[in-house]
Coordinates of C-alpha atoms in Angstrom, one line a residue:
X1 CA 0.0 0.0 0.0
X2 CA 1.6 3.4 -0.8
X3 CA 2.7 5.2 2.0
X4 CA 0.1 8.3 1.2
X5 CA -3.2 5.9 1.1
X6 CA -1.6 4.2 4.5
X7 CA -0.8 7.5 6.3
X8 CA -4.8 8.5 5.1
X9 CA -6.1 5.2 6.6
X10 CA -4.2 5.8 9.7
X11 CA -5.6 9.2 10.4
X12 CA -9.3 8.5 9.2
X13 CA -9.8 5.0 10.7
X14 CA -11.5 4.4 13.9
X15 CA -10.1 2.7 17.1
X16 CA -12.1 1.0 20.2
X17 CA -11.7 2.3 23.5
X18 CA -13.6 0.2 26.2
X19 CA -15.9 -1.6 23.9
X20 CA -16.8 1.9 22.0
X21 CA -15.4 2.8 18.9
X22 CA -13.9 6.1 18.3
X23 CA -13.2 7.8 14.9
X24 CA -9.5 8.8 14.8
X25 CA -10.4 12.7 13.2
X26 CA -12.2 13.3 16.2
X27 CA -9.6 12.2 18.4
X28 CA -6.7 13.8 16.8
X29 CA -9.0 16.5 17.0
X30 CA -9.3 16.2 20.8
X31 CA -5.7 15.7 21.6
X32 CA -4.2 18.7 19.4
X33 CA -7.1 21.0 21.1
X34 CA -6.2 19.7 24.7
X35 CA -2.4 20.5 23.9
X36 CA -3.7 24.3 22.3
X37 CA -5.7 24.8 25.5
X38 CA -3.1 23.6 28.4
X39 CA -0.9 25.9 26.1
X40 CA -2.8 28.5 26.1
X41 CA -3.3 28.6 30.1
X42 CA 0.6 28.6 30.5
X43 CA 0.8 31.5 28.2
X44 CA -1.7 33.2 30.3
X45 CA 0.2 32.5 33.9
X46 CA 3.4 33.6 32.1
X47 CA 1.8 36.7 31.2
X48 CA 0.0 37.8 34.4
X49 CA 3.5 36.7 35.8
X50 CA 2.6 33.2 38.0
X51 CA 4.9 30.7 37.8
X52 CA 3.4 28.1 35.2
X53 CA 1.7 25.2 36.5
X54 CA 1.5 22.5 34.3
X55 CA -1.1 20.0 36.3
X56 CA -3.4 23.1 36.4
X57 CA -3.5 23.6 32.5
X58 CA -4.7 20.1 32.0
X59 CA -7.0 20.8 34.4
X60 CA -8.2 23.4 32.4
X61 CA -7.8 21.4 28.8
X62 CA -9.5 19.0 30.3
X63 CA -12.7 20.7 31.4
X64 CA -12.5 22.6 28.4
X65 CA -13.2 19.7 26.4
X66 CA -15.4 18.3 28.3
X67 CA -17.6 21.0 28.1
X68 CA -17.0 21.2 24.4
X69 CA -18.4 17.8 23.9
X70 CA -21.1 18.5 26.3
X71 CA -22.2 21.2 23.7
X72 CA -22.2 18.7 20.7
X73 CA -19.5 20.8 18.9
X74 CA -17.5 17.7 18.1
X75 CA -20.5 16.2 16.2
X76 CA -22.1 19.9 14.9
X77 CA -18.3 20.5 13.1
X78 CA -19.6 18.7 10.2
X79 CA -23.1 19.3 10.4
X80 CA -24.1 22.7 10.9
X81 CA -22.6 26.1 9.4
X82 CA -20.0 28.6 10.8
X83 CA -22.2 30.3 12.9
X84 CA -23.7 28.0 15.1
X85 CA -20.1 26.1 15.4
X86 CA -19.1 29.6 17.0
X87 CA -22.1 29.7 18.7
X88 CA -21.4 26.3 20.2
X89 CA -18.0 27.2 21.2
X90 CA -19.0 30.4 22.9
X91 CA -21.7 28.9 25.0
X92 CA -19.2 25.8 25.6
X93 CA -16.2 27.8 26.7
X94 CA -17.9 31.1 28.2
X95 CA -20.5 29.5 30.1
X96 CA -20.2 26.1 30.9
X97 CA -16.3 26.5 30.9
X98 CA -15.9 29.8 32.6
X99 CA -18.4 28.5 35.3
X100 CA -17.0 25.0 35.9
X101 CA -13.4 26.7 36.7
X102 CA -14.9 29.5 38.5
X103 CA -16.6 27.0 41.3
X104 CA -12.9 24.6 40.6
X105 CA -11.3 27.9 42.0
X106 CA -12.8 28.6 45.0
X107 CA -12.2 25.1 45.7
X108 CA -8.6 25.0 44.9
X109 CA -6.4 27.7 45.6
X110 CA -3.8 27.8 42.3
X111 CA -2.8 30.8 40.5
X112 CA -4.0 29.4 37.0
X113 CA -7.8 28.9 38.5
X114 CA -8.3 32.7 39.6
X115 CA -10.8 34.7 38.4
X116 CA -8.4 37.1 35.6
X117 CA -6.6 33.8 34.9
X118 CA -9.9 32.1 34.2
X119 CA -11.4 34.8 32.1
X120 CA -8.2 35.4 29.7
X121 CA -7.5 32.1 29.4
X122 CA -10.9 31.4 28.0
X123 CA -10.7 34.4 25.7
X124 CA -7.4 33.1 24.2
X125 CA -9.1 29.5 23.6
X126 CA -11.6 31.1 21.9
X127 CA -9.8 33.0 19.4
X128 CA -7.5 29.9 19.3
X129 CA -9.5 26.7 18.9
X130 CA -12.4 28.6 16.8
X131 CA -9.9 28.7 13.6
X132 CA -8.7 25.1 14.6
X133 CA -11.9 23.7 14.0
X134 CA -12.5 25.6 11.3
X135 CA -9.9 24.3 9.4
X136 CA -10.4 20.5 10.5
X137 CA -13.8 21.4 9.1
X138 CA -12.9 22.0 5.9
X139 CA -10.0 19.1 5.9
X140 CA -12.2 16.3 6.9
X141 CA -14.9 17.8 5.0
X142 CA -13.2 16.5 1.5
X143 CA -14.3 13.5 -0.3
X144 CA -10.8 12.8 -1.3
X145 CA -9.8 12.4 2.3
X146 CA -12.4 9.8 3.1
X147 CA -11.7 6.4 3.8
X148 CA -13.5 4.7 0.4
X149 CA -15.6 2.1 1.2
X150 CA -17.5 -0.9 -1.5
X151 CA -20.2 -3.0 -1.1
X152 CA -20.7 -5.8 -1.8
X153 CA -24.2 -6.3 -2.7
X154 CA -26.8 -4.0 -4.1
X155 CA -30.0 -5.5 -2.8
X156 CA -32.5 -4.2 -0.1
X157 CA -30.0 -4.7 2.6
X158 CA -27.0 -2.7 0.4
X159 CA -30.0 -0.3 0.0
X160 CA -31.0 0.0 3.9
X161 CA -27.5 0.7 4.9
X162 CA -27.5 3.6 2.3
X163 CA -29.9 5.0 3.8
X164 CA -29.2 4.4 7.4
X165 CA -26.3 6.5 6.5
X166 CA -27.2 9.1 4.2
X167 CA -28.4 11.2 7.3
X168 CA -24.9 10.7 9.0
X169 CA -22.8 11.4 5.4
X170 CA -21.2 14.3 6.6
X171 CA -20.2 13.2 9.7
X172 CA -18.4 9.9 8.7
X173 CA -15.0 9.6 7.7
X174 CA -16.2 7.4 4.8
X175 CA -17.3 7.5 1.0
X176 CA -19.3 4.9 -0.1
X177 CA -17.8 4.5 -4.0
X178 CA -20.4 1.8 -5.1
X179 CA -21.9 -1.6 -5.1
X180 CA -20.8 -4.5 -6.5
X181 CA -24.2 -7.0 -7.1
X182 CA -23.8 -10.6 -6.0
X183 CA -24.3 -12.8 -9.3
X184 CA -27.7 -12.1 -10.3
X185 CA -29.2 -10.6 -7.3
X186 CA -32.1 -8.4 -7.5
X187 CA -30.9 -4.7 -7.7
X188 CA -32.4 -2.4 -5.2
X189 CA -30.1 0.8 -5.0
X190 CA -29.1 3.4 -7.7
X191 CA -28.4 2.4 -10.8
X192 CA -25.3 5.2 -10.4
X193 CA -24.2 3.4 -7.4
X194 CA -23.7 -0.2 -9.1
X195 CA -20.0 -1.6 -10.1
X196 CA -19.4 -4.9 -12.3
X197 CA -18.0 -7.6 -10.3
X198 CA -14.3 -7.5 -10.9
X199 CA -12.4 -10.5 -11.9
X200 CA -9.4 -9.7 -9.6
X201 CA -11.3 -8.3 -6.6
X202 CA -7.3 -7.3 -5.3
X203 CA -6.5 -5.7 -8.3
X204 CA -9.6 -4.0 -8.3
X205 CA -9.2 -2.5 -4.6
X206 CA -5.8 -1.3 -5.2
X207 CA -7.0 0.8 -8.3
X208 CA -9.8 2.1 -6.7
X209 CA -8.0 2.9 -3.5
X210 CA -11.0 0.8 -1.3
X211 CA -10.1 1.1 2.2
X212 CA -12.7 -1.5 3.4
X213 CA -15.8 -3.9 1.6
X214 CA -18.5 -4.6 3.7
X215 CA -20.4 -7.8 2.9
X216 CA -24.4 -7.3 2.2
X217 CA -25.3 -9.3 -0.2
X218 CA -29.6 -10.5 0.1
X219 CA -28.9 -13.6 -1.0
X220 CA -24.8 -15.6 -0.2
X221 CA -25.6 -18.3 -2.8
X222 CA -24.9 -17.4 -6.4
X223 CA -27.6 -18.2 -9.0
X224 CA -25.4 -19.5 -11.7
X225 CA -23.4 -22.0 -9.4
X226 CA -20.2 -20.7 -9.0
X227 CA -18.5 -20.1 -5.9
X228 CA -18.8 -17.2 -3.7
X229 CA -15.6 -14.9 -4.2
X230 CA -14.0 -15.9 -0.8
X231 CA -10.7 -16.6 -1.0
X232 CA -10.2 -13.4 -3.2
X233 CA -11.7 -11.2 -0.7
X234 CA -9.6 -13.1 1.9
X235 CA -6.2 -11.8 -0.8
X236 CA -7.5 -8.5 -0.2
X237 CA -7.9 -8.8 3.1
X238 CA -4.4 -9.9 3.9
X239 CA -3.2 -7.1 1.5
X240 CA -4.5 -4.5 4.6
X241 CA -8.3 -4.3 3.0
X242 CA -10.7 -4.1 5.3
X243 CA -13.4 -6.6 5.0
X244 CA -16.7 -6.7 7.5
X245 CA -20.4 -7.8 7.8
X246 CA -23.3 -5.4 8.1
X247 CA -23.9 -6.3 11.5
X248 CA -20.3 -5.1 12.3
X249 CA -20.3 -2.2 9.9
X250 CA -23.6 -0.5 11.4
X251 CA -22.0 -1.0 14.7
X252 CA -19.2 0.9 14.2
X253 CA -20.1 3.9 11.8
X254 CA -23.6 4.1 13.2
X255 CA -23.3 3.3 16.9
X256 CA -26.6 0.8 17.1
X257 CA -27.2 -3.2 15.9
X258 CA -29.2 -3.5 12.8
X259 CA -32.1 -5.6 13.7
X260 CA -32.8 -6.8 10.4
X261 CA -29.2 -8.5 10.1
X262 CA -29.3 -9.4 13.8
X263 CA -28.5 -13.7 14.5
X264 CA -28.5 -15.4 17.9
X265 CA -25.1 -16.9 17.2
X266 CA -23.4 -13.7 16.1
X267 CA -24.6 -12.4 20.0
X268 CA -23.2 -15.3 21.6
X269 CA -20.1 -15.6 19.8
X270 CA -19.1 -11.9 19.6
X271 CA -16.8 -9.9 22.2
X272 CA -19.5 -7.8 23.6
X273 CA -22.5 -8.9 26.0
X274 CA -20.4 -9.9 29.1
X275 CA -19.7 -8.1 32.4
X276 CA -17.3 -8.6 35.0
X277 CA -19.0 -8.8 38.6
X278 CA -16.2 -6.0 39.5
X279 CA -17.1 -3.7 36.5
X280 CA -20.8 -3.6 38.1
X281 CA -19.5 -3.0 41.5
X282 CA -17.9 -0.5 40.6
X283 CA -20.7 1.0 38.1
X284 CA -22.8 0.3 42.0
X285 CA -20.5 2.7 43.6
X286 CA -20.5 5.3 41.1
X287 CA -24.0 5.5 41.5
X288 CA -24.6 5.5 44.5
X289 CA -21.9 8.5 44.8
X290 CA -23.2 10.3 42.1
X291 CA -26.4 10.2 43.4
X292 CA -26.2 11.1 46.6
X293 CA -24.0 13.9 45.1
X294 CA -26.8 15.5 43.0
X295 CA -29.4 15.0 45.8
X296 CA -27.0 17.1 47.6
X297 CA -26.8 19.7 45.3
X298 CA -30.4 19.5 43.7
X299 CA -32.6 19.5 46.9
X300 CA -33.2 23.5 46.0
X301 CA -34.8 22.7 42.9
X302 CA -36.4 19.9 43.8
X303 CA -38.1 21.9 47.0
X304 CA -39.0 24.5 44.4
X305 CA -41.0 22.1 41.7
X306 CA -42.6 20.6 43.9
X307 CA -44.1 23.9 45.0
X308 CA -44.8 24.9 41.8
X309 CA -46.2 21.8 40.9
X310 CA -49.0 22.1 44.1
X311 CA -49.6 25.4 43.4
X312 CA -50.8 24.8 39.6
X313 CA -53.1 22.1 39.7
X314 CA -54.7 19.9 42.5
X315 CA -53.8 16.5 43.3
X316 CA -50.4 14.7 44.3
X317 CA -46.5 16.4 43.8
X318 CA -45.0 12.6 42.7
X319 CA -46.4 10.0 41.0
X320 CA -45.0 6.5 40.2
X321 CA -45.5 4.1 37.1
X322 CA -44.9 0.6 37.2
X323 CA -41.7 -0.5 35.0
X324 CA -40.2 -3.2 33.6
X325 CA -36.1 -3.6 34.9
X326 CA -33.4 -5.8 34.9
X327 CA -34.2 -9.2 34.0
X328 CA -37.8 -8.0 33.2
X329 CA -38.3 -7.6 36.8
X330 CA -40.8 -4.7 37.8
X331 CA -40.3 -1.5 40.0
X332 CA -41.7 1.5 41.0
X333 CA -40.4 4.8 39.1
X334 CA -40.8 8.4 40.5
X335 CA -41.3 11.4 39.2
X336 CA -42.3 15.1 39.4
X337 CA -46.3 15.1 37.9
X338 CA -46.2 16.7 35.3
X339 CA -49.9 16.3 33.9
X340 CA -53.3 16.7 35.3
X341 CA -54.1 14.5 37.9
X342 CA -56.9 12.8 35.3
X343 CA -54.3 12.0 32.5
X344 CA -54.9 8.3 32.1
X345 CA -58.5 8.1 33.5
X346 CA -58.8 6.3 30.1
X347 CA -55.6 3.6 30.6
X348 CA -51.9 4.2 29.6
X349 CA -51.1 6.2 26.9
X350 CA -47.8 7.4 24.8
X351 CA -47.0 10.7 25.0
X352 CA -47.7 12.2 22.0
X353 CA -45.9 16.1 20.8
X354 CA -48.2 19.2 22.3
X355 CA -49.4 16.6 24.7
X356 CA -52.7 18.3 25.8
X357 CA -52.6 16.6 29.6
X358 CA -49.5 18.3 30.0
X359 CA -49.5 21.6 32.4
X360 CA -47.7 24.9 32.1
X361 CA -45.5 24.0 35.3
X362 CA -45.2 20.7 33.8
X363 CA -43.8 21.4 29.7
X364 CA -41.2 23.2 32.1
X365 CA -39.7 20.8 34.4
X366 CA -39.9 17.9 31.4
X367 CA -37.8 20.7 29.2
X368 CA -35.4 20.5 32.0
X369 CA -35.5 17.6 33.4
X370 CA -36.5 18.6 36.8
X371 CA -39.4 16.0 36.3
X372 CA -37.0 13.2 36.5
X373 CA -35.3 14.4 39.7
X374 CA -36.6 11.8 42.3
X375 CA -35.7 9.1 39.9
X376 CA -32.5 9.6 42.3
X377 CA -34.0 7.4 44.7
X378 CA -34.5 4.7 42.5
X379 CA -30.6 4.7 41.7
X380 CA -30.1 4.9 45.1
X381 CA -32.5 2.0 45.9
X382 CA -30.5 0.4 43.4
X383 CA -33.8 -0.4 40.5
X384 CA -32.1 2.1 38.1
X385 CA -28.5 3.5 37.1
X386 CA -27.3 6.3 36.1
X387 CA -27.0 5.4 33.0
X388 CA -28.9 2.7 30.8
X389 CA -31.8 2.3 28.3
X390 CA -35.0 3.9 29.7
X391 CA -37.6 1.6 31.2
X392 CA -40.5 1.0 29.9
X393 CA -44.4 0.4 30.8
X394 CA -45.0 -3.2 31.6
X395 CA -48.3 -2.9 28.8
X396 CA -46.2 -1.4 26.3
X397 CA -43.7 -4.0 26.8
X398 CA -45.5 -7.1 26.3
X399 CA -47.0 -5.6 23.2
X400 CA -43.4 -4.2 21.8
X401 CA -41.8 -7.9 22.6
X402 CA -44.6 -9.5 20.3
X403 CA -43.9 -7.1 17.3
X404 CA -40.3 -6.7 17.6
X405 CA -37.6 -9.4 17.7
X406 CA -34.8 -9.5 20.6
X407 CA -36.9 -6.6 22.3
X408 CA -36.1 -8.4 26.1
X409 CA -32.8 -7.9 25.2
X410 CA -32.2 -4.5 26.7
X411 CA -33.6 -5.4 30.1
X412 CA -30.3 -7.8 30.0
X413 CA -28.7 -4.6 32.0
X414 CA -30.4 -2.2 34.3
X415 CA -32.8 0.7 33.2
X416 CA -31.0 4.0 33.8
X417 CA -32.2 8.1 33.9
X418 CA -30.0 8.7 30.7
X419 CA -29.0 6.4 27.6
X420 CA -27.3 6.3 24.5
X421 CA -31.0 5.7 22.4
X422 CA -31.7 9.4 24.1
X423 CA -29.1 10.9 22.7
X424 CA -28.7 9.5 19.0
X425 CA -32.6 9.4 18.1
X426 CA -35.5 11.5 19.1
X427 CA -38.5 11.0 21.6
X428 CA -40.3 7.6 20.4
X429 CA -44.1 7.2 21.1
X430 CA -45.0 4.3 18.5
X431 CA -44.3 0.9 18.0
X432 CA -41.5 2.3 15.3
X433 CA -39.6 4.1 17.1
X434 CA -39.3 1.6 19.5
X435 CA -38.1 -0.7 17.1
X436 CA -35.5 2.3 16.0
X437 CA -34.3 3.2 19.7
X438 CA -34.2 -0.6 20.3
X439 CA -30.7 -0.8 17.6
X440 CA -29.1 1.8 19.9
X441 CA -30.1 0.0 23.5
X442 CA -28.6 -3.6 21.9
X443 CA -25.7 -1.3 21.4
X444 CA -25.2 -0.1 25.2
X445 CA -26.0 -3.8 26.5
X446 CA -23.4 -5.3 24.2
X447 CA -20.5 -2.9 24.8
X448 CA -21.6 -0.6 28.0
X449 CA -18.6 0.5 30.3
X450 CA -17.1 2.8 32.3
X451 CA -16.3 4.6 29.4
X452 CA -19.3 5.0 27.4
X453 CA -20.9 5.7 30.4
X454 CA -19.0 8.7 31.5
X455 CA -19.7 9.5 27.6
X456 CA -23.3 9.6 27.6
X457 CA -23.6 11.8 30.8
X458 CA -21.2 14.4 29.2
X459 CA -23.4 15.0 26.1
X460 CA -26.6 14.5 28.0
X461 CA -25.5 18.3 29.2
X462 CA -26.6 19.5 25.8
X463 CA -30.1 17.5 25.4
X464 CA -30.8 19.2 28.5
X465 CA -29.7 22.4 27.7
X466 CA -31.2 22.5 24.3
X467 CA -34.9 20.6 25.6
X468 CA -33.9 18.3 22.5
X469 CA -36.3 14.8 22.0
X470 CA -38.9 16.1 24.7
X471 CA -42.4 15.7 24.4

């Protein structure tokens, strides 16, 4: 492989960290900002004349960051325009940033966390990582820089995976070049899209500089008898070509399990579905901490919507629901009420957009979240996490289960107040979006950790700040 289509693949691959996989442009991204930012915060001590403290300005990187992907800007850079990337870096860095190291400051005396320190050296950042994204926006943005992917197969399945990731094009590293149909099969995608089947599939992939070939063809047996075109995607393989199934593809560029491709032996025999007794100890601790941590610092607001809850409308501040947990086993969960005391005088209901039963006090603490609030108990009591796919009605479960295969599958972990379905697809209140937000539950059961965890409560910041996927 020349050394130019090897460096490319190095730099716009992906790699797995904890079960989750990462694409490298985003992390490159991530460690050159953290270096611009601890950098920046030195210049700033040298400048006001402290001696530079290097543990401080990672602090700072660090939070920075975190803040940054909190706001969504890593996944807005190729999505949105100009303006709202700068919009999402001011908000990022001069609110949640600024604040963050503000509170870190009266909490820890250091030169580089006081209040002029603080506000110049979010200023510089600004003026410094703005540009920086910029121009990794319009790098990563070019279709020669892509990683070029083939498929092979140009049925229904080739043309579900299209467009499955036609909505995520400009986000992904990747450029699918065409398909390649499988000896007769019945074509389904664009007639632009489709390739002939090369004789020398290596030969073929080296002129066409393909990077990978994901296997999706409807049908593996060939009409006309001949064999299926193994060993020469094996040659490729060995020659550095990528080579995956659908299953494993949508995993990895899409974050969620196609359902349609799904097989009870590729869950059994791949590397994900398993936990260590001391990974859920620990995940036991952390929520325990973190709970009694926000019940510290939430009781305020919690006092406060509960008033305003009373005062708006008769009837009880809390209510509880029956849902389905771990193991399919059933719990109480709490919340704010947030509808009229009469909302399911009729029996249980979706939420639908505009909901009518919904009060004024009520569209409010559901925007924010404040609704959820005494779900802290149940992490406590140990019937929820912090993180995990949200539970479900026991009547809406027994009718999902019967109309969509492997539903039981995500109470294989426990139910949680945040999850990765909630931040990569909208509220769901029908059968198929159930179906939809069930691909990106199997995902968190089959590779949830520590990692992905921490993950999903940092970008959770900006689904609550925007009220995104409420109804």
């Amino acid at each position: 492989m020349p050394f130019g289509v090897h460096l490319k693949e190095t730099i716009l691959s992906y790699i797995r960290i904890n079960k989750h996989f990462i694409h490298t442009p985003y992390l490159w991204l991530g460690v050159v900002e953290t270096a611009v930012l601890a950098g920046a915060n030195l210049g700033i001590q040298d400048v006001l004349g402290f001696v530079p403290f290097l543990p401080g300005a990672v602090v700072f990187a660090l939070i920075l960051g975190c803040c940054t992907l909190a706001m969504g800007v890593y996944g807005a850079l190729l999505r949105e325009g100009i303006a709202s990337l700068v919009l999402r870096v001011l908000v990022s860095f001069c609110l949640l940033g600024a604040a963050t190291l503000f509170i870190l400051g009266q909490l820890w005396s250091l030169d580089c966390f006081t209040s002029k320190a603080v506000f110049w050296s979010v200023i510089a950042a600004g003026f410094i990582v703005v540009p920086l994204r910029m121009a990794f926006r319009a790098l990563v943005d070019l279709n020669q820089l892509r990683r070029r992917v083939v498929l092979f197969g140009a049925g229904a399945k080739a043309q579900k995976l299209l467009a499955e990731l036609a909505p995520e094009k400009s986000t992904l590293a990747i450029e699918v070049v065409g398909c390649i149909a499988n000896n007769n099969e019945s074509v389904a995608v664009d007639q632009s899209l489709i390739m002939p089947e090369p004789s020398d599939w290596l030969s073929f992939a080296k002129a066409e500089q393909i990077s990978e070939i994901v296997i999706c063809p409807d049908e593996r047996r060939r009409s006309d008898g001949s064999e299926f075109p193994l060993g020469e995607l094996l040659d490729c393989k060995l020659a550095g070509i990528d080579s995956s199934s659908t299953l494993s593809f949508y995993e990895r560029e899409l974050g969620k399990i196609d359902l349609s491709s799904l097989q009870p032996g590729w869950m059994l025999f791949s590397d994900g579905f398993k936990y260590s007794k001391r990974s859920l100890w620990a995940k036991r601790l952390f929520d325990i901490i973190l709970a009694g941590i926000f019940l510290l610092l939430m009781w305020p607001f919690m006092l406060l919507t509960a008033l305003a809850v009373r005062l708006e409308s008769p009837g009880a501040v809390l209510y509880h629901q029956t849902r389905v947990g771990l193991n399919g086993r059933h719990f109480r969960i709490y919340k704010f009420r947030s509808m009229r005391q009469d909302a399911e005088k009729s029996g249980a209901q979706w939420a639908t957009k505009n909901d009518a039963r919904i009060t004024r006090v009520g569209a409010f603490i559901r925007n924010t979240r404040l609704d959820e609030l005494p779900q802290l108990y149940n992490v406590l009591s140990g019937s929820m996490s912090f993180v995990g796919p949200r539970p479900e009605r026991p009547e809406f479960v027994v009718d999902l289960a019967k109309q969509i295969p492997y539903y039981d599958l995500r109470h294989k972990v426990k139910p949680g107040l945040m999850g990765w379905a909630q931040l990569k697809y909208s509220y769901g209140a029908s059968v198929d979006d159930a179906r939809h937000k069930l691909q990106y539950d199997l995902y968190y059961t089959k590779n949830h950790s520590f990692f992905i965890d921490i993950l999903i409560m940092i970008q959770t910041v900006e689904i609550i700040l925007l009220g995104k996927g409420v109804h």
